[in-house]
Amino acid sequence: MSRRRADEPRVRAPRRRLRLPAWTATLTWRSAVFITVMCCVLAALLGVLVHTAVTRQTVGHAREKALSRLTDVTAAYEAGEALPPRSGLDPPGLPASLRALAVGGKRGTMVADHLGRPTMWAAAPADGHALATQIDYSQSARTINGLDGAIVGSSLLAIGATLLVGAFSVTRVTRRLHQTARVARRIGAGDLDARVNDPRTADPARRQDEVAIVAGALDTMASTLQRKLVSEQRFTADVAHELRTPLTGLSAAAELLPPGRPSELVQDRVRAMRALTEDLLEVSRLDARTERVDLAVHELAPLTERVARTFGPGTEVRCAADGPPVRVETDRRRLERVLGNLIGNAHRHGRPPVVVTVDGPVVTVRDHGDGFPEYLTAGGPQRFRTEGGGKGHGLGLTIATGQAGVMGAGLVFENAPDGGAVARLTLPEYVRLDHDDEPPA
């Protein structure tokens, strides 16, 4: 059995914190708890004050009645007359503390149970004994108990009514906040036409609360952002269109140059500029969200192999051997465009081998280079952003991401643990019905 050394530090087990359900963090829940606690505190405070005041008044009235009766009893005792009923010297049932007070030469009153009923006792000294009398305190006790029950009932009723009114008011506010949050998420997803359109912001004569101010600020921000993006998209499209005509003429003129190295360089640069112009036009169409898909059913593995073969023997294609051929419902032209951009990017910016894996409806393109930059894996491709040394993805990955979104596919960029960039394209798999005998395209 091993023993811990005296100088060895003691490791404490981490303390587990109590995790509350997620709904307890909502504004509605917190407001309900706050309203309930405040109502309970207020009801308790008012109940104590009312109970104390009424009890003091009731007890005072009973005490005055008992002392008045004690005065009559004392006068009868001193006159040697018969004492009234429920009076006497050291009567049975007299509380010991009140007896001691009377024997000590002082008058006093006290409420105590006698024969199972609340009784108000009054006692005074008489020749070394306690001369005492009693009156029935049952009615006063029932009055106080009834008052306490009424206080508790009215407090519960007030708490319930306050909760209903508070929940209604808070729900109206939270509903508007949720609407604002939904619009903000739609704007974040690219729907720049989304607006809150709070009626309080449309009418300047109406007073605006904090929620209306936030909704108005969100609508203003969305409108400003939309105008800027539309202006940039229009500028990109106009530039690409204006470049097309001179580039067409320049390409024709380059074909007339005499054969040689300078002619090859000019023609190569013209082709690069024409490809860049076409990419700009495609990006502008994707930004405008005017693209329409031409869906059909295709077998994924043969289509992927055909695209990979266009990049030569440096691309390895691996397909899952077990199971029937995977069929996807997609736009073939757009899918070939996305795969071509991903594989071309892997050859251009990574290192061989470039491996394309088809596993079900998922196509993975991996190279063995330095991997994607951190900003790309975190926030996606950014057009025209390049890394040092002339490395960068240009517009290829931006177009691949846009076309994947048009097809309804998911495209994720990440880095492999052992090095290399990984682009994973997940396509919507085609589910064949029993009566569907249509062959794949």
Short mmCIF file of C-alpha atoms in Angstrom, two decimals:
data_model
loop_
_atom_site.label_atom_id
_atom_site.label_comp_id
_atom_site.label_asym_id
_atom_site.label_seq_id
_atom_site.Cartn_x
_atom_site.Cartn_y
_atom_site.Cartn_z
CA MET A 1 0.00 0.00 0.00
CA SER A 2 1.56 3.31 -1.12
CA ARG A 3 1.64 6.35 1.15
CA ARG A 4 1.72 10.00 0.21
CA ARG A 5 4.84 11.84 1.30
CA ALA A 6 4.48 14.73 3.72
CA ASP A 7 5.91 17.26 1.25
CA GLU A 8 3.75 16.04 -1.65
CA PRO A 9 1.04 18.57 -2.56
CA ARG A 10 -2.51 17.44 -2.02
CA VAL A 11 -4.61 17.49 -5.16
CA ARG A 12 -8.17 18.56 -4.60
CA ALA A 13 -10.94 17.16 -6.71
CA PRO A 14 -12.68 19.83 -8.78
CA ARG A 15 -15.90 21.02 -7.26
CA ARG A 16 -18.99 20.39 -9.32
CA ARG A 17 -21.10 23.43 -9.90
CA LEU A 18 -24.83 23.05 -10.00
CA ARG A 19 -26.02 23.52 -13.57
CA LEU A 20 -29.52 24.94 -13.84
CA PRO A 21 -31.75 24.21 -16.86
CA ALA A 22 -31.35 26.55 -19.81
CA TRP A 23 -34.87 27.97 -19.46
CA THR A 24 -33.99 29.44 -16.05
CA ALA A 25 -31.75 31.98 -17.83
CA THR A 26 -34.63 33.50 -19.79
CA LEU A 27 -35.93 36.98 -19.03
CA THR A 28 -39.47 35.63 -18.53
CA TRP A 29 -38.32 33.19 -15.85
CA ARG A 30 -36.19 35.77 -14.06
CA SER A 31 -38.97 38.32 -14.15
CA ALA A 32 -41.45 35.77 -12.77
CA VAL A 33 -39.08 34.88 -9.94
CA PHE A 34 -38.44 38.55 -9.17
CA ILE A 35 -42.16 39.41 -9.19
CA THR A 36 -42.98 36.39 -7.03
CA VAL A 37 -40.27 37.17 -4.48
CA MET A 38 -41.21 40.84 -4.28
CA CYS A 39 -44.93 40.00 -3.93
CA CYS A 40 -44.17 37.47 -1.20
CA VAL A 41 -41.99 39.96 0.67
CA LEU A 42 -44.61 42.71 0.34
CA ALA A 43 -47.46 40.38 1.32
CA ALA A 44 -45.49 39.11 4.32
CA LEU A 45 -44.63 42.64 5.43
CA LEU A 46 -48.22 43.88 5.10
CA GLY A 47 -49.56 40.71 6.73
CA VAL A 48 -47.26 41.11 9.72
CA LEU A 49 -48.20 44.76 10.10
CA VAL A 50 -51.95 44.08 9.86
CA HIS A 51 -51.73 41.04 12.14
CA THR A 52 -49.75 42.96 14.75
CA ALA A 53 -52.08 45.95 14.69
CA VAL A 54 -55.31 43.92 14.90
CA THR A 55 -53.89 41.55 17.51
CA ARG A 56 -52.73 44.46 19.64
CA GLN A 57 -56.17 46.09 19.37
CA THR A 58 -58.04 42.84 20.12
CA VAL A 59 -55.82 41.89 23.03
CA GLY A 60 -56.02 45.44 24.39
CA HIS A 61 -59.79 45.39 24.30
CA ALA A 62 -59.93 42.01 26.06
CA ARG A 63 -57.37 43.18 28.62
CA GLU A 64 -59.43 46.29 29.44
CA LYS A 65 -62.51 44.12 29.87
CA ALA A 66 -60.65 41.68 32.13
CA LEU A 67 -59.16 44.46 34.28
CA SER A 68 -62.58 46.09 34.62
CA ARG A 69 -64.01 42.77 35.79
CA LEU A 70 -61.04 42.36 38.15
CA THR A 71 -61.85 45.75 39.71
CA ASP A 72 -65.41 44.56 40.44
CA VAL A 73 -64.08 41.28 41.85
CA THR A 74 -61.61 43.16 44.12
CA ALA A 75 -64.37 45.44 45.39
CA ALA A 76 -66.58 42.44 46.20
CA TYR A 77 -63.68 40.66 47.94
CA GLU A 78 -62.86 43.71 50.08
CA ALA A 79 -66.57 44.14 50.97
CA GLY A 80 -66.83 40.50 51.97
CA GLU A 81 -69.42 39.78 49.37
CA ALA A 82 -69.68 36.68 47.22
CA LEU A 83 -67.31 36.72 44.30
CA PRO A 84 -68.75 36.74 40.75
CA PRO A 85 -68.66 33.51 38.73
CA ARG A 86 -65.31 32.43 37.24
CA SER A 87 -63.42 34.36 39.94
CA GLY A 88 -61.67 33.44 43.17
CA LEU A 89 -58.49 33.18 45.21
CA ASP A 90 -55.85 31.07 43.51
CA PRO A 91 -58.41 29.51 41.16
CA PRO A 92 -57.43 26.32 39.34
CA GLY A 93 -55.97 26.87 35.91
CA LEU A 94 -54.39 30.23 36.78
CA PRO A 95 -51.01 30.41 34.99
CA ALA A 96 -48.09 30.08 37.39
CA SER A 97 -46.31 33.17 36.08
CA LEU A 98 -49.41 35.32 36.56
CA ARG A 99 -49.92 33.85 40.06
CA ALA A 100 -46.35 34.73 40.98
CA LEU A 101 -46.84 38.27 39.65
CA ALA A 102 -49.99 38.74 41.79
CA VAL A 103 -48.43 37.24 44.92
CA GLY A 104 -45.56 39.66 44.39
CA GLY A 105 -47.97 42.58 44.74
CA LYS A 106 -48.66 43.51 41.10
CA ARG A 107 -51.68 43.33 38.81
CA GLY A 108 -51.48 41.69 35.42
CA THR A 109 -53.27 39.92 32.60
CA MET A 110 -52.40 36.92 30.49
CA VAL A 111 -53.94 34.83 27.69
CA ALA A 112 -53.75 31.07 28.26
CA ASP A 113 -55.71 27.92 27.42
CA HIS A 114 -58.11 26.78 30.11
CA LEU A 115 -60.13 23.63 29.67
CA GLY A 116 -59.25 23.64 25.99
CA ARG A 117 -60.44 27.19 25.33
CA PRO A 118 -58.50 30.48 25.01
CA THR A 119 -58.98 32.51 28.21
CA MET A 120 -57.97 36.00 29.28
CA TRP A 121 -56.84 35.95 32.93
CA ALA A 122 -56.55 39.00 35.19
CA ALA A 123 -55.03 38.75 38.70
CA ALA A 124 -54.28 41.08 41.62
CA PRO A 125 -52.73 40.62 45.11
CA ALA A 126 -55.07 39.77 48.00
CA ASP A 127 -53.72 38.89 51.49
CA GLY A 128 -50.73 36.97 50.10
CA HIS A 129 -52.84 35.21 47.52
CA ALA A 130 -53.79 35.86 43.91
CA LEU A 131 -57.29 37.14 43.37
CA ALA A 132 -58.09 36.28 39.75
CA THR A 133 -60.89 36.33 37.25
CA GLN A 134 -61.26 35.05 33.69
CA ILE A 135 -63.19 35.95 30.57
CA ASP A 136 -63.75 33.95 27.39
CA TYR A 137 -61.19 34.83 24.72
CA SER A 138 -62.46 32.40 22.04
CA GLN A 139 -64.23 34.98 19.91
CA SER A 140 -61.19 37.24 19.85
CA ALA A 141 -58.92 34.30 18.97
CA ARG A 142 -61.26 33.29 16.12
CA THR A 143 -61.23 36.86 14.87
CA ILE A 144 -57.43 36.91 14.77
CA ASN A 145 -57.25 33.46 13.14
CA GLY A 146 -59.83 34.49 10.54
CA LEU A 147 -57.88 37.64 9.84
CA ASP A 148 -54.67 35.61 9.37
CA GLY A 149 -56.46 33.30 6.94
CA ALA A 150 -57.85 36.26 5.03
CA ILE A 151 -54.38 37.82 4.86
CA VAL A 152 -52.86 34.59 3.49
CA GLY A 153 -55.68 34.09 0.97
CA SER A 154 -55.64 37.66 -0.25
CA SER A 155 -51.85 37.57 -0.48
CA LEU A 156 -51.94 34.43 -2.63
CA LEU A 157 -54.64 35.94 -4.81
CA ALA A 158 -52.66 39.16 -5.18
CA ILE A 159 -49.49 37.21 -6.03
CA GLY A 160 -51.32 35.16 -8.65
CA ALA A 161 -52.95 38.22 -10.21
CA THR A 162 -49.64 40.11 -10.20
CA LEU A 163 -47.88 37.15 -11.79
CA LEU A 164 -50.48 36.94 -14.56
CA VAL A 165 -50.28 40.65 -15.30
CA GLY A 166 -46.48 40.64 -15.03
CA ALA A 167 -46.15 37.55 -17.22
CA PHE A 168 -48.39 39.14 -19.84
CA SER A 169 -46.35 42.35 -19.83
CA VAL A 170 -42.97 40.57 -19.82
CA THR A 171 -44.09 38.15 -22.54
CA ARG A 172 -45.00 41.05 -24.80
CA VAL A 173 -41.51 42.48 -24.31
CA THR A 174 -39.72 39.14 -24.75
CA ARG A 175 -41.79 38.35 -27.85
CA ARG A 176 -40.55 41.57 -29.43
CA LEU A 177 -37.00 40.78 -28.35
CA HIS A 178 -37.23 37.30 -29.88
CA GLN A 179 -38.55 38.84 -33.09
CA THR A 180 -35.58 41.21 -33.15
CA ALA A 181 -33.18 38.32 -32.52
CA ARG A 182 -34.74 36.26 -35.35
CA VAL A 183 -34.35 39.16 -37.75
CA ALA A 184 -30.73 39.63 -36.64
CA ARG A 185 -30.03 35.95 -37.33
CA ARG A 186 -31.65 36.21 -40.77
CA ILE A 187 -29.46 39.21 -41.56
CA GLY A 188 -26.41 37.28 -40.34
CA ALA A 189 -27.39 34.41 -42.65
CA GLY A 190 -27.43 36.78 -45.63
CA ASP A 191 -31.09 37.84 -45.84
CA LEU A 192 -30.50 41.59 -46.01
CA ASP A 193 -34.17 42.26 -46.79
CA ALA A 194 -35.21 41.16 -43.29
CA ARG A 195 -36.55 43.94 -41.06
CA VAL A 196 -38.17 44.07 -37.62
CA ASN A 197 -40.61 46.85 -38.62
CA ASP A 198 -41.66 47.60 -35.06
CA PRO A 199 -44.85 49.73 -35.24
CA ARG A 200 -43.46 52.07 -32.59
CA THR A 201 -40.61 53.08 -34.89
CA ALA A 202 -42.91 53.76 -37.85
CA ASP A 203 -44.94 56.42 -36.01
CA PRO A 204 -42.78 59.28 -34.69
CA ALA A 205 -45.66 60.48 -32.51
CA ARG A 206 -45.58 57.29 -30.42
CA ARG A 207 -43.22 57.02 -27.50
CA GLN A 208 -40.45 54.50 -28.09
CA ASP A 209 -39.31 52.07 -25.43
CA GLU A 210 -35.89 50.39 -25.29
CA VAL A 211 -36.99 47.43 -27.42
CA ALA A 212 -38.28 49.74 -30.15
CA ILE A 213 -34.98 51.67 -30.07
CA VAL A 214 -32.99 48.43 -30.52
CA ALA A 215 -35.32 47.28 -33.33
CA GLY A 216 -35.00 50.63 -35.09
CA ALA A 217 -31.22 50.57 -34.78
CA LEU A 218 -31.13 47.02 -36.23
CA ASP A 219 -33.33 48.03 -39.18
CA THR A 220 -31.15 51.08 -39.85
CA MET A 221 -28.00 48.97 -39.70
CA ALA A 222 -29.47 46.38 -42.06
CA SER A 223 -30.55 49.06 -44.56
CA THR A 224 -27.12 50.71 -44.50
CA LEU A 225 -25.36 47.35 -44.86
CA GLN A 226 -27.65 46.35 -47.71
CA ARG A 227 -27.00 49.60 -49.60
CA LYS A 228 -23.24 49.17 -49.23
CA LEU A 229 -23.25 45.54 -50.33
CA VAL A 230 -25.56 46.20 -53.27
CA SER A 231 -23.30 49.08 -54.33
CA GLU A 232 -20.21 46.84 -54.10
CA GLN A 233 -21.94 44.03 -56.00
CA ARG A 234 -23.05 46.42 -58.73
CA PHE A 235 -19.54 47.83 -58.96
CA THR A 236 -18.03 44.34 -59.27
CA ALA A 237 -20.52 43.33 -61.95
CA ASP A 238 -20.04 46.58 -63.89
CA VAL A 239 -16.27 46.27 -63.81
CA ALA A 240 -16.40 42.66 -64.98
CA HIS A 241 -18.80 43.54 -67.81
CA GLU A 242 -16.70 46.52 -68.90
CA LEU A 243 -13.55 44.39 -68.92
CA ARG A 244 -15.09 41.75 -71.14
CA THR A 245 -15.10 43.81 -74.34
CA PRO A 246 -11.47 45.05 -74.26
CA LEU A 247 -10.28 41.63 -73.13
CA THR A 248 -12.02 39.99 -76.08
CA GLY A 249 -10.29 42.40 -78.42
CA LEU A 250 -6.98 41.95 -76.62
CA SER A 251 -7.31 38.17 -76.89
CA ALA A 252 -7.96 38.43 -80.63
CA ALA A 253 -5.01 40.77 -81.05
CA ALA A 254 -2.74 38.43 -79.07
CA GLU A 255 -3.59 35.62 -81.47
CA LEU A 256 -2.19 37.74 -84.34
CA LEU A 257 1.22 38.16 -82.70
CA PRO A 258 4.08 36.25 -84.31
CA PRO A 259 4.97 32.97 -82.61
CA GLY A 260 7.51 33.27 -79.81
CA ARG A 261 8.03 33.59 -76.10
CA PRO A 262 6.63 37.15 -75.84
CA SER A 263 3.48 36.08 -77.68
CA GLU A 264 3.02 33.13 -75.30
CA LEU A 265 3.41 35.39 -72.26
CA VAL A 266 0.85 37.88 -73.56
CA GLN A 267 -1.65 35.16 -74.43
CA ASP A 268 -1.16 33.54 -71.00
CA ARG A 269 -1.82 36.83 -69.19
CA VAL A 270 -4.85 37.52 -71.35
CA ARG A 271 -6.28 34.08 -70.51
CA ALA A 272 -5.66 34.74 -66.82
CA MET A 273 -7.42 38.09 -67.01
CA ARG A 274 -10.37 36.57 -68.88
CA ALA A 275 -10.64 33.80 -66.25
CA LEU A 276 -10.55 36.42 -63.48
CA THR A 277 -13.25 38.44 -65.24
CA GLU A 278 -15.49 35.37 -65.57
CA ASP A 279 -14.92 34.61 -61.87
CA LEU A 280 -15.91 38.17 -60.99
CA LEU A 281 -19.11 37.83 -62.99
CA GLU A 282 -19.91 34.53 -61.30
CA VAL A 283 -19.29 36.04 -57.86
CA SER A 284 -21.59 38.96 -58.69
CA ARG A 285 -24.34 36.56 -59.76
CA LEU A 286 -23.94 34.58 -56.55
CA ASP A 287 -24.07 37.77 -54.48
CA ALA A 288 -27.24 38.84 -56.26
CA ARG A 289 -28.87 35.48 -55.35
CA THR A 290 -30.33 35.16 -58.83
CA GLU A 291 -28.90 31.69 -59.52
CA ARG A 292 -31.33 28.83 -60.21
CA VAL A 293 -30.40 25.17 -59.89
CA ASP A 294 -31.09 22.44 -62.43
CA LEU A 295 -31.56 19.41 -60.20
CA ALA A 296 -31.13 15.86 -61.43
CA VAL A 297 -30.08 12.51 -59.98
CA HIS A 298 -26.42 11.54 -60.49
CA GLU A 299 -24.09 8.82 -59.27
CA LEU A 300 -21.50 10.66 -57.20
CA ALA A 301 -18.43 8.45 -57.59
CA PRO A 302 -18.20 8.40 -61.44
CA LEU A 303 -18.88 12.14 -61.62
CA THR A 304 -16.10 12.84 -59.09
CA GLU A 305 -13.66 10.59 -60.97
CA ARG A 306 -14.34 12.41 -64.25
CA VAL A 307 -13.58 15.78 -62.64
CA ALA A 308 -10.42 14.46 -60.95
CA ARG A 309 -9.07 13.00 -64.21
CA THR A 310 -8.95 16.48 -65.75
CA PHE A 311 -6.14 17.35 -63.28
CA GLY A 312 -3.87 14.55 -64.40
CA PRO A 313 -2.32 11.61 -62.57
CA GLY A 314 -1.43 13.68 -59.48
CA THR A 315 -4.96 13.25 -58.12
CA GLU A 316 -5.90 10.05 -56.31
CA VAL A 317 -9.59 9.10 -56.03
CA ARG A 318 -10.80 6.73 -53.33
CA CYS A 319 -14.36 5.41 -53.26
CA ALA A 320 -16.07 3.31 -50.61
CA ALA A 321 -16.32 -0.20 -52.10
CA ASP A 322 -19.10 -1.60 -49.92
CA GLY A 323 -22.72 -0.77 -50.49
CA PRO A 324 -24.72 0.29 -53.55
CA PRO A 325 -23.66 3.31 -55.62
CA VAL A 326 -24.47 6.59 -53.93
CA ARG A 327 -26.84 8.83 -55.88
CA VAL A 328 -27.27 12.50 -55.15
CA GLU A 329 -29.83 15.02 -56.34
CA THR A 330 -27.88 18.05 -57.44
CA ASP A 331 -26.92 20.40 -60.26
CA ARG A 332 -24.24 18.61 -62.22
CA ARG A 333 -22.64 21.73 -63.72
CA ARG A 334 -22.38 23.45 -60.36
CA LEU A 335 -21.07 20.31 -58.65
CA GLU A 336 -18.33 19.93 -61.27
CA ARG A 337 -17.48 23.61 -60.76
CA VAL A 338 -17.18 23.17 -56.98
CA LEU A 339 -15.10 19.99 -57.22
CA GLY A 340 -12.87 21.53 -59.88
CA ASN A 341 -12.21 24.59 -57.71
CA LEU A 342 -11.44 22.48 -54.64
CA ILE A 343 -9.09 20.11 -56.45
CA GLY A 344 -7.45 22.96 -58.36
CA ASN A 345 -6.90 24.88 -55.13
CA ALA A 346 -5.32 21.77 -53.55
CA HIS A 347 -2.88 21.40 -56.48
CA ARG A 348 -2.13 25.12 -56.60
CA HIS A 349 -1.56 25.84 -52.92
CA GLY A 350 -0.87 22.44 -51.34
CA ARG A 351 1.56 19.62 -51.90
CA PRO A 352 0.95 16.20 -53.46
CA PRO A 353 -0.54 13.76 -53.12
CA VAL A 354 -4.03 15.24 -53.54
CA VAL A 355 -6.55 12.64 -52.38
CA VAL A 356 -10.25 12.84 -53.25
CA THR A 357 -12.40 10.51 -51.12
CA VAL A 358 -16.05 9.65 -51.84
CA ASP A 359 -17.78 8.25 -48.76
CA GLY A 360 -21.54 8.17 -49.14
CA PRO A 361 -22.80 11.65 -50.07
CA VAL A 362 -19.59 13.24 -48.74
CA VAL A 363 -16.65 14.20 -50.96
CA THR A 364 -13.38 15.09 -49.20
CA VAL A 365 -10.47 16.80 -50.97
CA ARG A 366 -7.18 16.72 -49.10
CA ASP A 367 -3.68 17.83 -49.88
CA HIS A 368 -0.49 17.45 -47.82
CA GLY A 369 0.69 21.03 -47.72
CA ASP A 370 0.71 23.59 -44.92
CA GLY A 371 -3.07 23.61 -44.54
CA PHE A 372 -5.62 26.39 -44.71
CA PRO A 373 -4.87 29.68 -42.93
CA GLU A 374 -6.57 30.19 -39.59
CA TYR A 375 -8.90 32.92 -40.80
CA LEU A 376 -10.29 30.63 -43.53
CA THR A 377 -11.10 27.72 -41.21
CA ALA A 378 -12.68 30.13 -38.72
CA GLY A 379 -14.77 32.37 -40.97
CA GLY A 380 -14.69 30.88 -44.47
CA PRO A 381 -13.08 32.14 -47.68
CA GLN A 382 -12.55 35.85 -48.19
CA ARG A 383 -12.28 37.09 -51.76
CA PHE A 384 -8.94 38.54 -52.88
CA ARG A 385 -7.30 37.83 -49.54
CA THR A 386 -3.85 36.36 -49.98
CA GLU A 387 -1.07 35.21 -47.71
CA GLY A 388 2.57 36.24 -47.79
CA GLY A 389 4.67 35.01 -50.68
CA GLY A 390 1.84 35.22 -53.18
CA LYS A 391 -0.10 32.34 -51.65
CA GLY A 392 -3.86 32.58 -51.32
CA HIS A 393 -7.15 31.14 -52.50
CA GLY A 394 -8.27 34.01 -54.75
CA LEU A 395 -11.87 33.63 -55.84
CA GLY A 396 -11.92 29.85 -56.31
CA LEU A 397 -12.96 28.89 -52.80
CA THR A 398 -15.37 31.83 -52.61
CA ILE A 399 -17.12 30.57 -55.76
CA ALA A 400 -17.08 26.98 -54.43
CA THR A 401 -18.75 28.11 -51.18
CA GLY A 402 -21.38 30.12 -53.06
CA GLN A 403 -22.20 27.35 -55.53
CA ALA A 404 -22.41 24.80 -52.70
CA GLY A 405 -24.93 27.02 -50.98
CA VAL A 406 -27.00 27.33 -54.16
CA MET A 407 -27.08 23.49 -54.45
CA GLY A 408 -28.05 23.07 -50.80
CA ALA A 409 -24.76 21.35 -49.98
CA GLY A 410 -22.50 21.95 -46.98
CA LEU A 411 -18.85 22.88 -47.47
CA VAL A 412 -16.43 22.85 -44.53
CA PHE A 413 -12.74 23.82 -44.51
CA GLU A 414 -10.42 22.39 -41.89
CA ASN A 415 -6.87 21.16 -41.38
CA ALA A 416 -5.89 17.53 -40.87
CA PRO A 417 -4.22 16.68 -37.53
CA ASP A 418 -1.12 15.35 -39.33
CA GLY A 419 -0.93 18.30 -41.74
CA GLY A 420 -2.67 19.29 -44.92
CA ALA A 421 -5.83 21.13 -45.93
CA VAL A 422 -9.16 19.27 -45.93
CA ALA A 423 -12.28 20.48 -47.78
CA ARG A 424 -15.39 18.41 -47.04
CA LEU A 425 -18.44 18.72 -49.33
CA THR A 426 -21.68 17.12 -48.06
CA LEU A 427 -24.39 16.71 -50.71
CA PRO A 428 -28.08 15.93 -50.23
CA GLU A 429 -28.39 12.18 -50.81
CA TYR A 430 -31.12 10.98 -53.15
CA VAL A 431 -33.53 8.56 -51.48
CA ARG A 432 -35.03 6.17 -54.02
CA LEU A 433 -38.72 5.38 -53.58
CA ASP A 434 -40.11 1.91 -54.24
CA HIS A 435 -41.97 3.02 -57.38
CA ASP A 436 -39.07 5.14 -58.70
CA ASP A 437 -37.45 3.25 -61.56
CA GLU A 438 -35.82 6.24 -63.20
CA PRO A 439 -32.16 5.52 -64.05
CA PRO A 440 -29.50 7.94 -62.82
CA ALA A 441 -28.42 10.73 -65.15
#
